[in-house]
Tab-separated table of C-alpha atoms in Angstrom:
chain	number	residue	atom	x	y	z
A	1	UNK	CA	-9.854	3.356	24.750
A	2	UNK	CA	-7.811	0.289	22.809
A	3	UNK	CA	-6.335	1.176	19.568
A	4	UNK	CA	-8.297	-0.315	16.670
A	5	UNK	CA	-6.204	-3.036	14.559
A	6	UNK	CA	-5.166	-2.186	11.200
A	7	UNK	CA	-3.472	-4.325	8.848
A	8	UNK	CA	-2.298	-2.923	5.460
A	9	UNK	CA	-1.388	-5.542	2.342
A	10	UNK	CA	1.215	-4.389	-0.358
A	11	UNK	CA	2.773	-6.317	-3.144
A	12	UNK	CA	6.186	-5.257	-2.889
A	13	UNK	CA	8.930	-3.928	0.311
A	14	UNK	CA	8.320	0.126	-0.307
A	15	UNK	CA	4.666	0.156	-1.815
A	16	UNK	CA	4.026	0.457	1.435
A	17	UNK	CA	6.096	3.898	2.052
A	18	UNK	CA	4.204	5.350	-1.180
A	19	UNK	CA	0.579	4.356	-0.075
A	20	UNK	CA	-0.714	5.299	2.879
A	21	UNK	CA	2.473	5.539	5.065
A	22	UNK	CA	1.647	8.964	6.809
A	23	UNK	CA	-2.073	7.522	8.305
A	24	UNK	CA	-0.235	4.010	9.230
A	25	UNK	CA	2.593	6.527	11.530
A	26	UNK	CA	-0.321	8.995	12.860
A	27	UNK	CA	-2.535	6.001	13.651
A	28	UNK	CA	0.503	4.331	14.909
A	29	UNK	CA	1.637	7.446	17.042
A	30	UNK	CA	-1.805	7.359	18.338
A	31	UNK	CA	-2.292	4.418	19.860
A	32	UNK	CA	-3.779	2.105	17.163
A	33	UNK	CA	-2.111	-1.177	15.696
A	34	UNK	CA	-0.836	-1.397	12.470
A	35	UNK	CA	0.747	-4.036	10.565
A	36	UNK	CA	1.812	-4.047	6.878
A	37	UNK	CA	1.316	-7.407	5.091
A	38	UNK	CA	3.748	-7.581	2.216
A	39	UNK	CA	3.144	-10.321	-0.178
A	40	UNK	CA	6.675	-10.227	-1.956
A	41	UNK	CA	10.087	-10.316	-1.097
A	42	UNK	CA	10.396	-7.815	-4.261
A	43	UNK	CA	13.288	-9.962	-5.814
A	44	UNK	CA	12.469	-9.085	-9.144
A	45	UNK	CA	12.026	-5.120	-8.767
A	46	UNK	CA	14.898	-3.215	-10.546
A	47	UNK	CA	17.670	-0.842	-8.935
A	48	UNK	CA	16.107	2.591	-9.652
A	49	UNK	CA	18.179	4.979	-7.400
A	50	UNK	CA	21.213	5.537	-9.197
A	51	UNK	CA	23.600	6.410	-6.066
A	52	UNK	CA	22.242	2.110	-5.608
A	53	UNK	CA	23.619	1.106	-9.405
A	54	UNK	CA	26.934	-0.161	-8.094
A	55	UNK	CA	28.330	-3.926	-8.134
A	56	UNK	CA	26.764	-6.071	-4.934
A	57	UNK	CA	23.597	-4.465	-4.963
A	58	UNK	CA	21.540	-6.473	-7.515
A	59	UNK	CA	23.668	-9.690	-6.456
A	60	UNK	CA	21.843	-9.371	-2.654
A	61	UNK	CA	18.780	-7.620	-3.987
A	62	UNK	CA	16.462	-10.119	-1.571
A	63	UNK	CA	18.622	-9.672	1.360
A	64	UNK	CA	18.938	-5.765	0.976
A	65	UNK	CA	15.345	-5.226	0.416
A	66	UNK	CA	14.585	-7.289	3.441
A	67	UNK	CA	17.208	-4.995	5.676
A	68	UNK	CA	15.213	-1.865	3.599
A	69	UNK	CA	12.058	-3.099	4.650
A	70	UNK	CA	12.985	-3.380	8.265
A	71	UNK	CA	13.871	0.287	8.376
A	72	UNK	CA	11.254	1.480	6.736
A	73	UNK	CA	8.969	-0.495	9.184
A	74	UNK	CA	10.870	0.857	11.975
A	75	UNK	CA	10.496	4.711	10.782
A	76	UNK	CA	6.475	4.030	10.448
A	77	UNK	CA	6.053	2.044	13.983
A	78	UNK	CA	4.468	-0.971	12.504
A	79	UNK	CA	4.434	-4.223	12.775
A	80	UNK	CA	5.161	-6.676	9.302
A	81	UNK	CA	5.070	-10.230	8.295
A	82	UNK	CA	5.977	-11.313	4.735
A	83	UNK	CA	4.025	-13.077	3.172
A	84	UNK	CA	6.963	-15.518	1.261
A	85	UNK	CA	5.734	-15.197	-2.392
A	86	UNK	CA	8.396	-14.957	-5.179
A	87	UNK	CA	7.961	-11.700	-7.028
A	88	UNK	CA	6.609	-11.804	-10.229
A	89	UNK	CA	8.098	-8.759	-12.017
A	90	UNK	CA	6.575	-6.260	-14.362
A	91	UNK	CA	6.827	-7.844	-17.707
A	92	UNK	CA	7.738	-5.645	-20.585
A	93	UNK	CA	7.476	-5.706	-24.491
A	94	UNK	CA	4.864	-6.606	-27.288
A	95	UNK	CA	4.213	-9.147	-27.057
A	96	UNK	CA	4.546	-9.534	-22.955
A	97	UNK	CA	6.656	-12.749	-22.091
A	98	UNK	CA	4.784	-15.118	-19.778
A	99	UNK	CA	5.103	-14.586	-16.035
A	100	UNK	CA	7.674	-17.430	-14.759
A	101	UNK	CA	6.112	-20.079	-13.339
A	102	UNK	CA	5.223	-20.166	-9.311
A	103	UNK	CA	5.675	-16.434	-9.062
A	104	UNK	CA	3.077	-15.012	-7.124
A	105	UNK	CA	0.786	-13.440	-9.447
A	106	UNK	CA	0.835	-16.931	-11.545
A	107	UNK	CA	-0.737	-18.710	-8.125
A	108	UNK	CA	-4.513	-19.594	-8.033
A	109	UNK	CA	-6.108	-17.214	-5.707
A	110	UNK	CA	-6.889	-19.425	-3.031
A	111	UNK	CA	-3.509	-20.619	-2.644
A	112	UNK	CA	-2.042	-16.978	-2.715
A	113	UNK	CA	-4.375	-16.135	-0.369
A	114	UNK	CA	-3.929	-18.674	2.170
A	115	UNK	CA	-1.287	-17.118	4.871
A	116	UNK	CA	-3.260	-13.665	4.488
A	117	UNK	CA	-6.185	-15.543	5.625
A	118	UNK	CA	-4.233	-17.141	8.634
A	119	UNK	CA	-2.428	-14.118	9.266
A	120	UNK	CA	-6.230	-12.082	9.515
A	121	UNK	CA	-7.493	-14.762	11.872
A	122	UNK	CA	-4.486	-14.242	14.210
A	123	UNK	CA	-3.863	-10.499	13.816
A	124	UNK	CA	-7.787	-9.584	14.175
A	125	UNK	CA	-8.096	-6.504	12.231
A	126	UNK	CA	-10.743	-4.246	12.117
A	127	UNK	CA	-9.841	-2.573	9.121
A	128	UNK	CA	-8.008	-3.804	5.780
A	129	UNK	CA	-6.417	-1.537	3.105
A	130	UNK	CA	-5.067	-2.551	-0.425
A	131	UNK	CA	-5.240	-2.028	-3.457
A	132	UNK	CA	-8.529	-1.560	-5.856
A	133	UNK	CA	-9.055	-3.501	-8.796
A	134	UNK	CA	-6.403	-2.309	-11.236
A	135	UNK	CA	-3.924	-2.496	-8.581
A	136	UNK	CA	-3.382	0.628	-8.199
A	137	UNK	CA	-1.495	0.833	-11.469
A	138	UNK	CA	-1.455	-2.721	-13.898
A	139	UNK	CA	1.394	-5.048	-11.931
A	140	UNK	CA	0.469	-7.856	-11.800
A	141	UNK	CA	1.292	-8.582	-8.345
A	142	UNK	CA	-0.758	-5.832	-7.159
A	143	UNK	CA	-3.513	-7.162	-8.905
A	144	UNK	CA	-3.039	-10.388	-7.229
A	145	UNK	CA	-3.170	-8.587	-3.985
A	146	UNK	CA	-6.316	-7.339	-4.830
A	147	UNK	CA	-7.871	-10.361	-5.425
A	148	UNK	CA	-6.035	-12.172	-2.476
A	149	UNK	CA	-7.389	-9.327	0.129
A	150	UNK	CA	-11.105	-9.737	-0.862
A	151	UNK	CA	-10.474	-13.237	-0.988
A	152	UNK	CA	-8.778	-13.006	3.230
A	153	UNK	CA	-12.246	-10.603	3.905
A	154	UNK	CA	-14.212	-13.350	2.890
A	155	UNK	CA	-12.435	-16.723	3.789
A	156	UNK	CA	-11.091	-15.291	7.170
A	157	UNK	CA	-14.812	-14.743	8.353
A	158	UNK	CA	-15.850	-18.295	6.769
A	159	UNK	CA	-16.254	-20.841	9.334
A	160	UNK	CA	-16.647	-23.552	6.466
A	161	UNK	CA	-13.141	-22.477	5.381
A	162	UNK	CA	-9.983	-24.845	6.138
A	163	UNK	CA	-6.520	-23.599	5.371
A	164	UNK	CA	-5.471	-25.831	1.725
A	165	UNK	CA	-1.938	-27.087	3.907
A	166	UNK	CA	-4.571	-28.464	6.719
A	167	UNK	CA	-2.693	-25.855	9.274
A	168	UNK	CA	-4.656	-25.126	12.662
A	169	UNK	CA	-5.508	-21.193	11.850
A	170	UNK	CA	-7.742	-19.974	14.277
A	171	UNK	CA	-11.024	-19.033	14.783
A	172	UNK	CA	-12.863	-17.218	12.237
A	173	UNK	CA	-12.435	-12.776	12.149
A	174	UNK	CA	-14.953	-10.651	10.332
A	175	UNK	CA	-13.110	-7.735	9.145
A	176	UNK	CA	-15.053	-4.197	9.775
A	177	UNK	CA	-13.865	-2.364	7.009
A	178	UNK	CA	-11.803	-2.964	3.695
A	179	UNK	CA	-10.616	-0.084	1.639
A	180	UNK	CA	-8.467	0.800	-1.057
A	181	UNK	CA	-5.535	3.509	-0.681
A	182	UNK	CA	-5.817	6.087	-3.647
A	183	UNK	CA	-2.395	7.702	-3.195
A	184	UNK	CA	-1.970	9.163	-7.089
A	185	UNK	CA	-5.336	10.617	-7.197
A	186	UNK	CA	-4.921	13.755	-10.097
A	187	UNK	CA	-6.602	17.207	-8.216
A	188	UNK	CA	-3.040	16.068	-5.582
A	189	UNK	CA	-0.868	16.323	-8.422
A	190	UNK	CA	-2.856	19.188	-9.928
A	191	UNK	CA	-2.513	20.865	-6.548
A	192	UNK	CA	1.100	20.612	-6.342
A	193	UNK	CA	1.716	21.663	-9.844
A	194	UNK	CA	0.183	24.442	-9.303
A	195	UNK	CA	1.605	25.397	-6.140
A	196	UNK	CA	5.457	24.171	-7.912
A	197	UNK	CA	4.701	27.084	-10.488
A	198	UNK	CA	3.857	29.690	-8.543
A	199	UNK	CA	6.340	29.406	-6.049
A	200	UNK	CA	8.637	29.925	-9.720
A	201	UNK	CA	10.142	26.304	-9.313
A	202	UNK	CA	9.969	23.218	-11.892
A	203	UNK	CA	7.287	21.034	-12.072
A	204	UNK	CA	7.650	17.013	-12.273
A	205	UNK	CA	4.176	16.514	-12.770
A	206	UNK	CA	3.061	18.313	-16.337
A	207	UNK	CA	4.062	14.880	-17.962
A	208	UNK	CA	1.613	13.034	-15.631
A	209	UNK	CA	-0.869	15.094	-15.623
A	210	UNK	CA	-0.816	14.554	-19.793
A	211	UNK	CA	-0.732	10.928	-18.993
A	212	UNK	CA	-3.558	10.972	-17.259
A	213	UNK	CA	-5.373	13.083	-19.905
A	214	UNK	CA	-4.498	11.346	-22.774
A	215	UNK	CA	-5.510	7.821	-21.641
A	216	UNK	CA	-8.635	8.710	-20.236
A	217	UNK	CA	-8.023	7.274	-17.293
A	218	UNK	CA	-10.648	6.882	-14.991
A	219	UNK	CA	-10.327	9.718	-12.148
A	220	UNK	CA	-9.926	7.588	-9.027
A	221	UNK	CA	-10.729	11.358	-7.021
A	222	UNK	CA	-14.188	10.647	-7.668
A	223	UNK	CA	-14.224	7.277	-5.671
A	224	UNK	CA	-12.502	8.338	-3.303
A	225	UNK	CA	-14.803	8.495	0.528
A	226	UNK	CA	-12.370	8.729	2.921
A	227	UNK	CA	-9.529	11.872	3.710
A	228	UNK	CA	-7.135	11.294	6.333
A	229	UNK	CA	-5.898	14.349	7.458
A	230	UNK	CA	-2.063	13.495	8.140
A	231	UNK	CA	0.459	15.778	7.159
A	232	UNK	CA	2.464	16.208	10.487
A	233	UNK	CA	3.374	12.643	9.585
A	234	UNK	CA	4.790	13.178	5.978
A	235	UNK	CA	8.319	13.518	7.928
A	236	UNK	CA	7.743	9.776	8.712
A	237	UNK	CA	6.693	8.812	5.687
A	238	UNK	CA	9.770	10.576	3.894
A	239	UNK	CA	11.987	8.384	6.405
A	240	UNK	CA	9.628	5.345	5.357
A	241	UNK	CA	10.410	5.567	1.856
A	242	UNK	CA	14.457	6.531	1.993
A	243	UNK	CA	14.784	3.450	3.664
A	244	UNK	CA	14.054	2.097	0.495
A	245	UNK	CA	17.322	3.475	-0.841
A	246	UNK	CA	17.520	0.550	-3.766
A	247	UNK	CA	13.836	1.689	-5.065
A	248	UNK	CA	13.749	5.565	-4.278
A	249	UNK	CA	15.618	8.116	-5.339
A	250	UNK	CA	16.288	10.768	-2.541
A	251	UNK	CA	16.288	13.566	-5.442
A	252	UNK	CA	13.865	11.611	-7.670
A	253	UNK	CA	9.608	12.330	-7.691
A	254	UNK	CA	8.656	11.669	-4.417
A	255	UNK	CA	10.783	14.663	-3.099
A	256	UNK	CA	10.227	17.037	-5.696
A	257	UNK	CA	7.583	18.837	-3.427
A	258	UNK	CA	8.727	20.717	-0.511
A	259	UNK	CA	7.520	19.270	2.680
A	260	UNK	CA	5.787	22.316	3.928
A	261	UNK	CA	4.822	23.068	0.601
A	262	UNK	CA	2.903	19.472	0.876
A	263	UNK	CA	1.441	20.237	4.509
A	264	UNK	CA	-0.182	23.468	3.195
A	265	UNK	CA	-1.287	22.232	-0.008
A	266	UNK	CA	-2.441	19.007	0.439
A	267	UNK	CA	-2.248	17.224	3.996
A	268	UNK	CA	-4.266	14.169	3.397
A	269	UNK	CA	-3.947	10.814	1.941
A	270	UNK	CA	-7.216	9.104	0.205
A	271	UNK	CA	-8.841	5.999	0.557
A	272	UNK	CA	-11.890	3.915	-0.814
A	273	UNK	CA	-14.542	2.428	1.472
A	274	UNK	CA	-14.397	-0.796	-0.636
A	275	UNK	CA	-16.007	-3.251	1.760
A	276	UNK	CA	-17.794	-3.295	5.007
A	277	UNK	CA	-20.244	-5.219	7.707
A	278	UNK	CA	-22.615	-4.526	10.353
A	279	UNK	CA	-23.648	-1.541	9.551
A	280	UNK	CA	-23.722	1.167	6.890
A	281	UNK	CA	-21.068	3.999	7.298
A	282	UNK	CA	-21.792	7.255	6.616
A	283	UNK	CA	-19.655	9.208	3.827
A	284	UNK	CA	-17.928	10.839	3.046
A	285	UNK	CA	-15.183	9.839	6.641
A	286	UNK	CA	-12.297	12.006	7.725
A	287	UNK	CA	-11.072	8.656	9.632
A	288	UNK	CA	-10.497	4.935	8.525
A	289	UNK	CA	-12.040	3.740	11.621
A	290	UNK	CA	-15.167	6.394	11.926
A	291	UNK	CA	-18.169	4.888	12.620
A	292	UNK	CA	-16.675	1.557	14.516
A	293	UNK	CA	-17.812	0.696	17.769
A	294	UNK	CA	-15.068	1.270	20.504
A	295	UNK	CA	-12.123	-1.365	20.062
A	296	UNK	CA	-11.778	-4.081	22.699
């Protein structure tokens, strides 16, 4: 059988290591295509491993996080474009300063969303993931990938539509399926809480789990439809996001569970059925691509 096409669009170089990374590698390993879409070049994203903090870094940020991306890329076994949008930064304070001008989440969605578009029409993909409507968490950037992705599953199916630079982009692709990655949902970080304490070793996540009650935030576990199961991949994953040495911390959150402790407690990664055509799917899915006719 061919491998189904899947093409993945993040904001920034690592938010794809944190989202998803474990089903890209397994689908990867098994024959499918995957290619990660990032709309940023992350220029504006601070230095938050301190072994990182040291003069040079922040000088060459855009050049280092290019060579990071490539690696992490590499550990995964995808493909990736960038997209070649300026990165808007997460603004901070009260009030919030204005976004600078021509950063990417400042663009009108059509013109953001123009080289996803192309880039759907050449790549093909059956399936889309990204991020839902808050973004995943409220950067702006990754709300502007939201609304640039349903924007591409739309457009790149349109045979009315005409790339805004008058480029020659193909012939129109309807996309199968579009869904959203979940990666933070709270029963995961309940799970590993739990399992932290009763193995008698700290906890990271009491403090997040108190976020998460005391802003009410909506429980993105109960949208969730789809559970990849994945965990013989986490090793990949863990390369995916060192590679990111500038952005993760190698004794920061991300590693504060065990590995195996991970595989045994939790050994899935969640997703959204957001969009879809041709046909209803039936939920909830143990695979991204369940339900699909056999790729050609």
């Amino acid at each position: 059988m061919a491998g189904y096409r899947i093409l993945a669009v993040h904001a920034h170089p690592d938010d794809e290591s944190s989202k998803g990374a474990a089903t890209m590698a397994r689908y990867v390993a098994e024959g499918h295509r995957v290619m990660v879409a990032t709309m940023t070049g992350g220029e504006a994203g601070s230095i938050l491993n301190p072994a990182m903090d040291r003069p040079g870094v922040l000088e060459n940020i855009t050049a280092i996080r290019r060579e990071e991306m490539a690696n992490a890329a590499k550990a995964l076994g995808i493909e990736h474009r960038w997209m070649g949008f300026i990165d808007s930064g997460l603004p901070e304070g009260d009030p919030l300063p204005e976004l600078a001008e021509g950063t990417f989440a400042t663009l009108p969605v059509a013109e953001a969303a123009a080289p996803l578009v192309a880039l759907v029409r050449e790549f093909r993909p059956h399936i889309i993931i990204t991020y839902d409507e808050h973004g995943g968490y409220p950067h702006p950037d990754h709300i502007q990938t939201h609304k640039v992705s349903m924007f591409a599953f739309d457009a790149a199916a349109d045979p009315d539509y005409h790339d805004p630079a008058g480029a020659d982009i193909g012939a129109p692709w309807e996309v199968s399926k579009m869904y959203y990655t979940h990666g933070f949902v709270p029963e995961r970080l309940k799970a590993f809480h739990e399992g932290l304490l009763e193995a008698g070793l700290e906890s990271p996540f009491a403090a997040w789990l108190q976020r998460f009650a005391d802003n009410q935030r909506e429980d993105v576990g109960a949208r969730v439809t789809t559970k990849v199961r994945c965990g013989a991949y986490f090793p990949q994953r863990d390369d995916a996001l060192r590679a990111h040495a500038t952005q993760i911390d190698p004794h920061g959150f991300f590693f504060a569970v065990p590995l195996l402790v991970q595989q045994q407690l939790w050994d899935t990664e969640e997703f959204e059925l957001a969009r879809w055509r041709g046909r209803e799917f039936p939920l909830p899915e143990d695979e991204l691509y369940a339900g699909l006719p056999e790729a050609k």
